[in-house]
């Protein structure tokens, strides 16, 4: 299993928890044995400009070292706008790719048809984030299936796997990293 070292962070106690700042470098990731690096960008925030600048700078250094870069691209939209709107997610994915990401992580847009537009509009592999807490393992599996049917390259799911009641009982949803989410099963 590979190590992807996340280079940006924020806290929930900060003035703007959506404002990510670099806390590590590509060179430090190399020293730690990372196989890839990631950076989180929240579009539509007051700090968008600095996060985009960070993505561009990290992309340049990652390219120089031959280090793959995952860009986690999210939009914090104005009131009344849907953060999972296909136009917004497609723009976010494409922007991450154009700024040098080798793979982009974005929210699932809700259907295979709409997510296919995101995938087709991006020239690097697109993976989905796990999103907000799902009610059941079946909900997670349906989201994963929809993304994969749309041509998504995989999934990146944390809390929806590790916070489930079934997982806490040492059973439940398991997404195999080696298959990038193409085969999921319940234990």
PDB file of C-alpha atoms in Angstrom:
ATOM      1  CA  UNK A   1       0.000   0.000   0.000  1.00  0.00           C
ATOM      2  CA  UNK A   2       1.328   3.425  -0.930  1.00  0.00           C
ATOM      3  CA  UNK A   3       1.602   6.570   1.134  1.00  0.00           C
ATOM      4  CA  UNK A   4       0.026   9.827  -0.074  1.00  0.00           C
ATOM      5  CA  UNK A   5       1.206  12.641   2.183  1.00  0.00           C
ATOM      6  CA  UNK A   6      -1.212  15.555   2.534  1.00  0.00           C
ATOM      7  CA  UNK A   7       0.620  18.893   2.395  1.00  0.00           C
ATOM      8  CA  UNK A   8      -2.107  21.346   3.449  1.00  0.00           C
ATOM      9  CA  UNK A   9      -4.199  21.782   6.570  1.00  0.00           C
ATOM     10  CA  UNK A  10      -6.531  23.946   8.632  1.00  0.00           C
ATOM     11  CA  UNK A  11      -8.371  23.580  11.922  1.00  0.00           C
ATOM     12  CA  UNK A  12     -12.006  23.800  12.922  1.00  0.00           C
ATOM     13  CA  UNK A  13     -11.072  26.405  15.537  1.00  0.00           C
ATOM     14  CA  UNK A  14      -9.582  28.853  13.045  1.00  0.00           C
ATOM     15  CA  UNK A  15     -11.356  31.971  11.806  1.00  0.00           C
ATOM     16  CA  UNK A  16     -11.826  30.296   8.411  1.00  0.00           C
ATOM     17  CA  UNK A  17     -11.586  26.492   8.551  1.00  0.00           C
ATOM     18  CA  UNK A  18     -11.962  26.389   4.747  1.00  0.00           C
ATOM     19  CA  UNK A  19      -8.678  28.247   4.330  1.00  0.00           C
ATOM     20  CA  UNK A  20      -5.959  25.636   3.852  1.00  0.00           C
ATOM     21  CA  UNK A  21      -2.287  26.417   4.311  1.00  0.00           C
ATOM     22  CA  UNK A  22       0.810  24.441   3.388  1.00  0.00           C
ATOM     23  CA  UNK A  23       2.314  22.587   6.362  1.00  0.00           C
ATOM     24  CA  UNK A  24       4.697  20.287   4.506  1.00  0.00           C
ATOM     25  CA  UNK A  25       6.756  20.273   1.309  1.00  0.00           C
ATOM     26  CA  UNK A  26       7.297  17.830  -1.518  1.00  0.00           C
ATOM     27  CA  UNK A  27      10.917  17.408  -0.381  1.00  0.00           C
ATOM     28  CA  UNK A  28       9.777  16.516   3.151  1.00  0.00           C
ATOM     29  CA  UNK A  29       7.311  14.027   1.675  1.00  0.00           C
ATOM     30  CA  UNK A  30      10.149  12.411  -0.288  1.00  0.00           C
ATOM     31  CA  UNK A  31      12.266  12.143   2.886  1.00  0.00           C
ATOM     32  CA  UNK A  32       9.319  10.456   4.616  1.00  0.00           C
ATOM     33  CA  UNK A  33       9.014   7.901   1.802  1.00  0.00           C
ATOM     34  CA  UNK A  34       5.777   9.164   0.278  1.00  0.00           C
ATOM     35  CA  UNK A  35       4.661   7.767  -3.054  1.00  0.00           C
ATOM     36  CA  UNK A  36       2.533  10.826  -3.855  1.00  0.00           C
ATOM     37  CA  UNK A  37       1.418  14.117  -2.312  1.00  0.00           C
ATOM     38  CA  UNK A  38      -1.954  15.801  -2.031  1.00  0.00           C
ATOM     39  CA  UNK A  39      -3.185  19.328  -1.516  1.00  0.00           C
ATOM     40  CA  UNK A  40      -6.668  20.615  -0.648  1.00  0.00           C
ATOM     41  CA  UNK A  41      -8.143  23.637  -2.437  1.00  0.00           C
ATOM     42  CA  UNK A  42     -11.459  25.265  -1.533  1.00  0.00           C
ATOM     43  CA  UNK A  43     -12.691  27.423  -4.393  1.00  0.00           C
ATOM     44  CA  UNK A  44     -15.024  30.301  -3.659  1.00  0.00           C
ATOM     45  CA  UNK A  45     -13.456  31.231  -0.321  1.00  0.00           C
ATOM     46  CA  UNK A  46     -11.686  34.431   0.638  1.00  0.00           C
ATOM     47  CA  UNK A  47      -8.377  32.557   0.504  1.00  0.00           C
ATOM     48  CA  UNK A  48      -8.956  30.953  -2.903  1.00  0.00           C
ATOM     49  CA  UNK A  49      -6.126  32.951  -4.462  1.00  0.00           C
ATOM     50  CA  UNK A  50      -3.504  31.726  -1.993  1.00  0.00           C
ATOM     51  CA  UNK A  51      -4.693  28.097  -2.192  1.00  0.00           C
ATOM     52  CA  UNK A  52      -4.492  28.207  -6.001  1.00  0.00           C
ATOM     53  CA  UNK A  53      -1.029  29.758  -5.761  1.00  0.00           C
ATOM     54  CA  UNK A  54      -0.011  26.936  -3.402  1.00  0.00           C
ATOM     55  CA  UNK A  55      -1.382  24.317  -5.803  1.00  0.00           C
ATOM     56  CA  UNK A  56       0.603  25.813  -8.682  1.00  0.00           C
ATOM     57  CA  UNK A  57       3.806  25.973  -6.628  1.00  0.00           C
ATOM     58  CA  UNK A  58       3.427  22.438  -5.279  1.00  0.00           C
ATOM     59  CA  UNK A  59       2.624  21.186  -8.778  1.00  0.00           C
ATOM     60  CA  UNK A  60       5.836  22.672 -10.143  1.00  0.00           C
ATOM     61  CA  UNK A  61       8.010  21.104  -7.438  1.00  0.00           C
ATOM     62  CA  UNK A  62       6.177  17.767  -7.637  1.00  0.00           C
ATOM     63  CA  UNK A  63       6.773  17.695 -11.387  1.00  0.00           C
ATOM     64  CA  UNK A  64      10.470  18.449 -10.920  1.00  0.00           C
ATOM     65  CA  UNK A  65      10.794  15.500  -8.517  1.00  0.00           C
ATOM     66  CA  UNK A  66       8.535  13.152 -10.479  1.00  0.00           C
ATOM     67  CA  UNK A  67       6.154  13.016  -7.505  1.00  0.00           C
ATOM     68  CA  UNK A  68       2.492  12.350  -8.384  1.00  0.00           C
ATOM     69  CA  UNK A  69       0.093  15.040  -7.144  1.00  0.00           C
ATOM     70  CA  UNK A  70      -3.517  14.575  -6.044  1.00  0.00           C
ATOM     71  CA  UNK A  71      -5.554  17.802  -5.911  1.00  0.00           C
ATOM     72  CA  UNK A  72      -8.606  17.707  -3.659  1.00  0.00           C
ATOM     73  CA  UNK A  73     -10.828  20.303  -5.339  1.00  0.00           C
ATOM     74  CA  UNK A  74     -13.948  21.571  -3.569  1.00  0.00           C
ATOM     75  CA  UNK A  75     -16.183  24.587  -4.112  1.00  0.00           C
ATOM     76  CA  UNK A  76     -17.659  26.563  -1.268  1.00  0.00           C
ATOM     77  CA  UNK A  77     -20.506  28.177  -3.139  1.00  0.00           C
ATOM     78  CA  UNK A  78     -22.731  31.151  -2.479  1.00  0.00           C
ATOM     79  CA  UNK A  79     -26.054  30.637  -0.716  1.00  0.00           C
ATOM     80  CA  UNK A  80     -28.544  28.851  -2.896  1.00  0.00           C
ATOM     81  CA  UNK A  81     -25.881  27.222  -5.091  1.00  0.00           C
ATOM     82  CA  UNK A  82     -25.293  23.481  -4.940  1.00  0.00           C
ATOM     83  CA  UNK A  83     -21.662  22.497  -4.286  1.00  0.00           C
ATOM     84  CA  UNK A  84     -22.363  19.274  -6.209  1.00  0.00           C
ATOM     85  CA  UNK A  85     -23.758  21.027  -9.281  1.00  0.00           C
ATOM     86  CA  UNK A  86     -22.140  19.405 -12.309  1.00  0.00           C
ATOM     87  CA  UNK A  87     -20.951  22.754 -13.741  1.00  0.00           C
ATOM     88  CA  UNK A  88     -19.203  23.657 -10.505  1.00  0.00           C
ATOM     89  CA  UNK A  89     -17.641  20.216  -9.952  1.00  0.00           C
ATOM     90  CA  UNK A  90     -16.551  19.990 -13.603  1.00  0.00           C
ATOM     91  CA  UNK A  91     -14.894  23.408 -13.340  1.00  0.00           C
ATOM     92  CA  UNK A  92     -13.148  22.408 -10.089  1.00  0.00           C
ATOM     93  CA  UNK A  93     -11.807  19.167 -11.576  1.00  0.00           C
ATOM     94  CA  UNK A  94     -10.585  20.846 -14.750  1.00  0.00           C
ATOM     95  CA  UNK A  95      -8.909  23.654 -12.802  1.00  0.00           C
ATOM     96  CA  UNK A  96      -6.998  21.152 -10.655  1.00  0.00           C
ATOM     97  CA  UNK A  97      -5.822  19.319 -13.766  1.00  0.00           C
ATOM     98  CA  UNK A  98      -4.813  22.518 -15.558  1.00  0.00           C
ATOM     99  CA  UNK A  99      -2.757  23.599 -12.551  1.00  0.00           C
ATOM    100  CA  UNK A 100      -0.772  20.374 -12.717  1.00  0.00           C
ATOM    101  CA  UNK A 101      -2.529  17.675 -10.689  1.00  0.00           C
ATOM    102  CA  UNK A 102      -2.026  14.113 -11.884  1.00  0.00           C
ATOM    103  CA  UNK A 103      -5.348  13.081 -10.352  1.00  0.00           C
ATOM    104  CA  UNK A 104      -8.224  15.131  -8.934  1.00  0.00           C
ATOM    105  CA  UNK A 105     -10.629  14.352  -6.114  1.00  0.00           C
ATOM    106  CA  UNK A 106     -14.053  15.988  -6.240  1.00  0.00           C
ATOM    107  CA  UNK A 107     -17.511  15.481  -4.754  1.00  0.00           C
ATOM    108  CA  UNK A 108     -19.856  13.033  -6.457  1.00  0.00           C
ATOM    109  CA  UNK A 109     -22.524  14.934  -8.387  1.00  0.00           C
ATOM    110  CA  UNK A 110     -25.327  12.514  -7.529  1.00  0.00           C
ATOM    111  CA  UNK A 111     -25.822  10.484 -10.696  1.00  0.00           C
ATOM    112  CA  UNK A 112     -23.686   8.562 -13.189  1.00  0.00           C
ATOM    113  CA  UNK A 113     -24.988  10.805 -15.987  1.00  0.00           C
ATOM    114  CA  UNK A 114     -23.925  14.052 -14.331  1.00  0.00           C
ATOM    115  CA  UNK A 115     -20.635  12.648 -13.052  1.00  0.00           C
ATOM    116  CA  UNK A 116     -19.782  11.412 -16.560  1.00  0.00           C
ATOM    117  CA  UNK A 117     -19.766  15.085 -17.622  1.00  0.00           C
ATOM    118  CA  UNK A 118     -17.143  15.795 -14.948  1.00  0.00           C
ATOM    119  CA  UNK A 119     -14.973  12.851 -16.007  1.00  0.00           C
ATOM    120  CA  UNK A 120     -15.249  13.661 -19.707  1.00  0.00           C
ATOM    121  CA  UNK A 121     -14.390  17.304 -19.051  1.00  0.00           C
ATOM    122  CA  UNK A 122     -11.116  16.484 -17.307  1.00  0.00           C
ATOM    123  CA  UNK A 123      -7.935  15.155 -18.903  1.00  0.00           C
ATOM    124  CA  UNK A 124      -6.578  13.470 -15.745  1.00  0.00           C
ATOM    125  CA  UNK A 125      -8.167  10.684 -13.678  1.00  0.00           C
ATOM    126  CA  UNK A 126     -11.018  11.786 -11.409  1.00  0.00           C
ATOM    127  CA  UNK A 127     -11.862  10.141  -8.081  1.00  0.00           C
ATOM    128  CA  UNK A 128     -14.763  10.920  -5.795  1.00  0.00           C
ATOM    129  CA  UNK A 129     -14.685  12.010  -2.199  1.00  0.00           C
ATOM    130  CA  UNK A 130     -16.782  10.072   0.284  1.00  0.00           C
ATOM    131  CA  UNK A 131     -18.903  13.114   0.980  1.00  0.00           C
ATOM    132  CA  UNK A 132     -21.059  13.641   4.014  1.00  0.00           C
ATOM    133  CA  UNK A 133     -22.028  10.801   6.282  1.00  0.00           C
ATOM    134  CA  UNK A 134     -24.177   8.207   4.535  1.00  0.00           C
ATOM    135  CA  UNK A 135     -26.950   6.338   6.316  1.00  0.00           C
ATOM    136  CA  UNK A 136     -26.081   2.822   5.164  1.00  0.00           C
ATOM    137  CA  UNK A 137     -23.296   0.830   3.563  1.00  0.00           C
ATOM    138  CA  UNK A 138     -25.650   0.357   0.608  1.00  0.00           C
ATOM    139  CA  UNK A 139     -25.785   4.149   0.106  1.00  0.00           C
ATOM    140  CA  UNK A 140     -21.994   4.238  -0.082  1.00  0.00           C
ATOM    141  CA  UNK A 141     -21.845   1.315  -2.511  1.00  0.00           C
ATOM    142  CA  UNK A 142     -24.455   2.930  -4.779  1.00  0.00           C
ATOM    143  CA  UNK A 143     -22.440   6.167  -4.843  1.00  0.00           C
ATOM    144  CA  UNK A 144     -19.251   4.243  -5.676  1.00  0.00           C
ATOM    145  CA  UNK A 145     -21.014   2.243  -8.393  1.00  0.00           C
ATOM    146  CA  UNK A 146     -22.426   5.421  -9.934  1.00  0.00           C
ATOM    147  CA  UNK A 147     -19.016   7.079 -10.021  1.00  0.00           C
ATOM    148  CA  UNK A 148     -17.323   4.023 -11.490  1.00  0.00           C
ATOM    149  CA  UNK A 149     -20.087   3.521 -14.079  1.00  0.00           C
ATOM    150  CA  UNK A 150     -19.505   7.143 -15.129  1.00  0.00           C
ATOM    151  CA  UNK A 151     -15.817   6.483 -15.778  1.00  0.00           C
ATOM    152  CA  UNK A 152     -14.429   7.660 -12.449  1.00  0.00           C
ATOM    153  CA  UNK A 153     -10.936   6.385 -11.679  1.00  0.00           C
ATOM    154  CA  UNK A 154     -11.733   5.416  -8.088  1.00  0.00           C
ATOM    155  CA  UNK A 155     -12.836   6.596  -4.690  1.00  0.00           C
ATOM    156  CA  UNK A 156     -11.313   8.252  -1.657  1.00  0.00           C
ATOM    157  CA  UNK A 157     -13.543   7.462   1.293  1.00  0.00           C
ATOM    158  CA  UNK A 158     -12.690   7.932   4.951  1.00  0.00           C
ATOM    159  CA  UNK A 159     -15.445   8.553   7.501  1.00  0.00           C
ATOM    160  CA  UNK A 160     -18.073   6.663   5.514  1.00  0.00           C
ATOM    161  CA  UNK A 161     -15.995   3.521   5.942  1.00  0.00           C
ATOM    162  CA  UNK A 162     -14.282   4.024   9.267  1.00  0.00           C
ATOM    163  CA  UNK A 163     -17.188   5.610  11.143  1.00  0.00           C
ATOM    164  CA  UNK A 164     -19.850   3.073  10.285  1.00  0.00           C
ATOM    165  CA  UNK A 165     -21.415   1.023  13.052  1.00  0.00           C
ATOM    166  CA  UNK A 166     -20.659  -2.149  11.122  1.00  0.00           C
ATOM    167  CA  UNK A 167     -16.980  -1.206  10.811  1.00  0.00           C
ATOM    168  CA  UNK A 168     -16.821  -0.536  14.548  1.00  0.00           C
ATOM    169  CA  UNK A 169     -17.972  -4.132  15.045  1.00  0.00           C
ATOM    170  CA  UNK A 170     -15.018  -5.249  12.859  1.00  0.00           C
ATOM    171  CA  UNK A 171     -17.288  -5.956   9.936  1.00  0.00           C
ATOM    172  CA  UNK A 172     -18.871  -3.806   7.259  1.00  0.00           C
ATOM    173  CA  UNK A 173     -17.827  -2.047   4.109  1.00  0.00           C
ATOM    174  CA  UNK A 174     -14.382  -2.637   2.725  1.00  0.00           C
ATOM    175  CA  UNK A 175     -13.022  -0.799  -0.302  1.00  0.00           C
ATOM    176  CA  UNK A 176      -9.896  -2.427  -1.649  1.00  0.00           C
ATOM    177  CA  UNK A 177      -7.232   0.153  -2.570  1.00  0.00           C
ATOM    178  CA  UNK A 178      -5.615  -2.165  -5.102  1.00  0.00           C
ATOM    179  CA  UNK A 179      -8.760  -2.099  -7.228  1.00  0.00           C
ATOM    180  CA  UNK A 180      -9.388   1.629  -6.757  1.00  0.00           C
ATOM    181  CA  UNK A 181     -12.949   0.934  -5.619  1.00  0.00           C
ATOM    182  CA  UNK A 182     -14.016  -1.256  -8.527  1.00  0.00           C
ATOM    183  CA  UNK A 183     -14.725  -4.179  -6.208  1.00  0.00           C
ATOM    184  CA  UNK A 184     -16.315  -3.471  -2.868  1.00  0.00           C
ATOM    185  CA  UNK A 185     -17.838  -5.986  -0.521  1.00  0.00           C
ATOM    186  CA  UNK A 186     -19.494  -6.384   2.815  1.00  0.00           C
ATOM    187  CA  UNK A 187     -17.932  -8.732   5.359  1.00  0.00           C
TER     188      UNK A 187
END
